[in-house]
PDB file of C-alpha atoms in Angstrom:
ATOM      1  CA  GLN O   1      -4.967  14.247 -12.919  1.00 93.00           C
ATOM      2  CA  VAL O   2      -3.366  11.591 -10.771  1.00 97.00           C
ATOM      3  CA  GLN O   3      -5.806   9.556  -8.698  1.00 97.00           C
ATOM      4  CA  LEU O   4      -5.203   6.658  -6.350  1.00 98.00           C
ATOM      5  CA  VAL O   5      -8.178   4.726  -4.993  1.00 98.00           C
ATOM      6  CA  GLU O   6      -7.674   2.054  -2.339  1.00 98.00           C
ATOM      7  CA  SER O   7     -10.025  -0.714  -1.326  1.00 98.00           C
ATOM      8  CA  GLY O   8     -10.019  -3.984   0.575  1.00 98.00           C
ATOM      9  CA  GLY O   9      -9.640  -2.884   4.162  1.00 97.00           C
ATOM     10  CA  GLY O  10     -11.816  -4.090   7.001  1.00 97.00           C
ATOM     11  CA  LEU O  11     -12.006  -5.778  10.364  1.00 98.00           C
ATOM     12  CA  VAL O  12     -10.123  -9.057  10.702  1.00 98.00           C
ATOM     13  CA  GLN O  13      -9.132 -11.316  13.575  1.00 98.00           C
ATOM     14  CA  PRO O  14      -5.474 -11.798  14.527  1.00 98.00           C
ATOM     15  CA  GLY O  15      -3.894 -14.343  12.209  1.00 98.00           C
ATOM     16  CA  GLY O  16      -6.264 -13.451   9.396  1.00 98.00           C
ATOM     17  CA  SER O  17      -5.615 -12.150   5.908  1.00 98.00           C
ATOM     18  CA  LEU O  18      -6.658  -9.245   3.717  1.00 98.00           C
ATOM     19  CA  ARG O  19      -5.742  -8.062   0.241  1.00 98.00           C
ATOM     20  CA  LEU O  20      -5.621  -4.345  -0.393  1.00 98.00           C
ATOM     21  CA  SER O  21      -5.914  -2.899  -3.888  1.00 98.00           C
ATOM     22  CA  CYS O  22      -5.023   0.513  -5.235  1.00 98.00           C
ATOM     23  CA  VAL O  23      -6.240   1.533  -8.672  1.00 98.00           C
ATOM     24  CA  ALA O  24      -4.235   4.334 -10.246  1.00 98.00           C
ATOM     25  CA  SER O  25      -5.135   6.734 -13.035  1.00 98.00           C
ATOM     26  CA  GLY O  26      -3.832   9.894 -14.634  1.00 97.00           C
ATOM     27  CA  PHE O  27      -0.313   8.700 -15.375  1.00 97.00           C
ATOM     28  CA  ARG O  28       1.565   5.913 -17.148  1.00 97.00           C
ATOM     29  CA  PHE O  29       1.335   3.398 -14.314  1.00 98.00           C
ATOM     30  CA  SER O  30       3.896   0.925 -15.640  1.00 97.00           C
ATOM     31  CA  ASP O  31       6.649   3.559 -15.568  1.00 97.00           C
ATOM     32  CA  TYR O  32       6.464   4.305 -11.856  1.00 98.00           C
ATOM     33  CA  SER O  33       7.366   2.749  -8.547  1.00 98.00           C
ATOM     34  CA  MET O  34       4.402   2.378  -6.222  1.00 98.00           C
ATOM     35  CA  SER O  35       4.328   2.180  -2.440  1.00 98.00           C
ATOM     36  CA  TRP O  36       2.051   1.321   0.439  1.00 98.00           C
ATOM     37  CA  TYR O  37       2.242   3.373   3.633  1.00 98.00           C
ATOM     38  CA  ARG O  38       0.305   3.068   6.872  1.00 98.00           C
ATOM     39  CA  GLN O  39      -0.489   5.333   9.774  1.00 98.00           C
ATOM     40  CA  ALA O  40      -1.686   4.070  13.120  1.00 96.00           C
ATOM     41  CA  PRO O  41      -3.441   6.341  15.628  1.00 90.00           C
ATOM     42  CA  GLY O  42      -0.916   8.568  17.381  1.00 94.00           C
ATOM     43  CA  LYS O  43       1.951   7.384  15.215  1.00 96.00           C
ATOM     44  CA  GLU O  44       3.801   8.733  12.215  1.00 97.00           C
ATOM     45  CA  ARG O  45       3.127   7.434   8.752  1.00 96.00           C
ATOM     46  CA  GLU O  46       5.521   4.635   7.814  1.00 97.00           C
ATOM     47  CA  LEU O  47       6.521   2.911   4.610  1.00 98.00           C
ATOM     48  CA  VAL O  48       5.209  -0.649   4.457  1.00 98.00           C
ATOM     49  CA  ALA O  49       6.285  -1.852   1.015  1.00 98.00           C
ATOM     50  CA  LEU O  50       7.450  -0.611  -2.364  1.00 98.00           C
ATOM     51  CA  ILE O  51       7.499  -2.089  -5.843  1.00 98.00           C
ATOM     52  CA  THR O  52       9.565  -0.611  -8.654  1.00 98.00           C
ATOM     53  CA  ASN O  53       8.481  -0.289 -12.250  1.00 97.00           C
ATOM     54  CA  ALA O  54      10.720  -3.288 -12.967  1.00 96.00           C
ATOM     55  CA  GLY O  55       9.047  -5.391 -10.284  1.00 95.00           C
ATOM     56  CA  GLY O  56      11.685  -5.197  -7.591  1.00 98.00           C
ATOM     57  CA  THR O  57      10.237  -5.108  -4.107  1.00 98.00           C
ATOM     58  CA  PHE O  58      11.020  -3.868  -0.617  1.00 98.00           C
ATOM     59  CA  HIS O  59       9.129  -4.751   2.567  1.00 98.00           C
ATOM     60  CA  THR O  60       9.795  -3.149   5.918  1.00 98.00           C
ATOM     61  CA  ASP O  61      11.093  -5.512   8.579  1.00 97.00           C
ATOM     62  CA  ALA O  62       7.857  -5.385  10.584  1.00 97.00           C
ATOM     63  CA  VAL O  63       5.907  -7.016   7.739  1.00 98.00           C
ATOM     64  CA  LYS O  64       8.574  -9.091   5.991  1.00 98.00           C
ATOM     65  CA  GLY O  65       7.385 -12.642   5.454  1.00 97.00           C
ATOM     66  CA  ARG O  66       3.756 -11.694   6.133  1.00 98.00           C
ATOM     67  CA  PHE O  67       2.925  -9.031   3.544  1.00 98.00           C
ATOM     68  CA  THR O  68       3.588  -9.086  -0.201  1.00 98.00           C
ATOM     69  CA  ILE O  69       3.351  -6.175  -2.592  1.00 98.00           C
ATOM     70  CA  SER O  70       2.605  -6.842  -6.252  1.00 98.00           C
ATOM     71  CA  ARG O  71       1.345  -5.016  -9.308  1.00 98.00           C
ATOM     72  CA  ALA O  72      -0.777  -5.654 -12.383  1.00 98.00           C
ATOM     73  CA  ASN O  73       0.210  -3.089 -14.958  1.00 98.00           C
ATOM     74  CA  ALA O  74      -2.610  -4.088 -17.309  1.00 98.00           C
ATOM     75  CA  LYS O  75      -5.059  -3.141 -14.559  1.00 98.00           C
ATOM     76  CA  ASN O  76      -3.161  -0.074 -13.280  1.00 98.00           C
ATOM     77  CA  THR O  77      -3.364  -1.716  -9.873  1.00 98.00           C
ATOM     78  CA  VAL O  78      -0.971  -2.323  -6.994  1.00 98.00           C
ATOM     79  CA  TYR O  79      -1.827  -4.884  -4.340  1.00 98.00           C
ATOM     80  CA  LEU O  80      -0.812  -5.579  -0.774  1.00 98.00           C
ATOM     81  CA  GLN O  81      -1.464  -9.140   0.315  1.00 98.00           C
ATOM     82  CA  MET O  82      -1.447  -9.253   4.097  1.00 98.00           C
ATOM     83  CA  SER O  83      -1.427 -12.469   6.115  1.00 98.00           C
ATOM     84  CA  SER O  84      -0.766 -13.464   9.724  1.00 98.00           C
ATOM     85  CA  LEU O  85      -2.165 -10.088  10.706  1.00 98.00           C
ATOM     86  CA  LYS O  86      -1.429  -8.743  14.176  1.00 98.00           C
ATOM     87  CA  PRO O  87      -3.211  -6.085  16.248  1.00 97.00           C
ATOM     88  CA  GLU O  88      -0.217  -3.804  15.691  1.00 96.00           C
ATOM     89  CA  ASP O  89      -0.975  -3.841  11.951  1.00 98.00           C
ATOM     90  CA  THR O  90      -4.098  -1.791  12.675  1.00 98.00           C
ATOM     91  CA  ALA O  91      -3.790   1.428  10.668  1.00 98.00           C
ATOM     92  CA  VAL O  92      -5.024   3.392   7.689  1.00 98.00           C
ATOM     93  CA  TYR O  93      -3.211   2.050   4.637  1.00 98.00           C
ATOM     94  CA  CYS O  94      -2.546   4.383   1.705  1.00 98.00           C
ATOM     95  CA  CYS O  95      -0.891   3.937  -1.626  1.00 97.00           C
ATOM     96  CA  TYR O  96       1.599   6.478  -2.899  1.00 98.00           C
ATOM     97  CA  VAL O  97       3.293   7.552  -6.076  1.00 98.00           C
ATOM     98  CA  ARG O  98       5.701  10.336  -6.850  1.00 97.00           C
ATOM     99  CA  HIS O  99       4.842  11.629 -10.298  1.00 95.00           C
ATOM    100  CA  MET O 100       6.691  14.477 -12.023  1.00 93.00           C
ATOM    101  CA  GLY O 101       8.164  15.517  -8.681  1.00 94.00           C
ATOM    102  CA  THR O 102       4.802  15.661  -6.888  1.00 96.00           C
ATOM    103  CA  LYS O 103       3.764  13.253  -4.141  1.00 97.00           C
ATOM    104  CA  TYR O 104       0.295  11.722  -4.433  1.00 97.00           C
ATOM    105  CA  TRP O 105      -1.602   9.764  -1.805  1.00 96.00           C
ATOM    106  CA  GLY O 106      -4.821   7.863  -1.934  1.00 96.00           C
ATOM    107  CA  GLN O 107      -7.572   8.480   0.602  1.00 96.00           C
ATOM    108  CA  GLY O 108      -6.638   5.335   2.489  1.00 97.00           C
ATOM    109  CA  THR O 109      -8.413   2.211   3.644  1.00 98.00           C
ATOM    110  CA  GLN O 110      -8.811   1.231   7.291  1.00 98.00           C
ATOM    111  CA  VAL O 111      -7.426  -2.092   8.476  1.00 98.00           C
ATOM    112  CA  THR O 112      -8.409  -3.144  11.974  1.00 98.00           C
ATOM    113  CA  VAL O 113      -7.012  -6.321  13.522  1.00 98.00           C
ATOM    114  CA  SER O 114      -8.936  -7.275  16.647  1.00 96.00           C
ATOM    115  CA  PRO O 115     -10.378 -10.406  18.268  1.00 93.00           C
TER     116      PRO O 115
END
């Protein structure tokens, strides 16, 4: 079955950096686009970044120039490199894949940006 397991979250000061990882299993990873979403308290879940199976990327305006999504197909892993973090980046970050018409989410990893 499809599984997505995130790691790398934590507490960081404003201006700091973190790298999130999401290890996928249960499907042919290299064939699928992968995404990172986040949900802050009291807010709706929002798309942060997406990477296609061909390596094309999209980053939402709020993180453009600060976050970078990448993938390592040999490791079945998608990454989110986050730098110049701001308090408003505080959220639970989840990775996502749509496989055979079904949406799958990881359990999420908490990112907290605070002095």
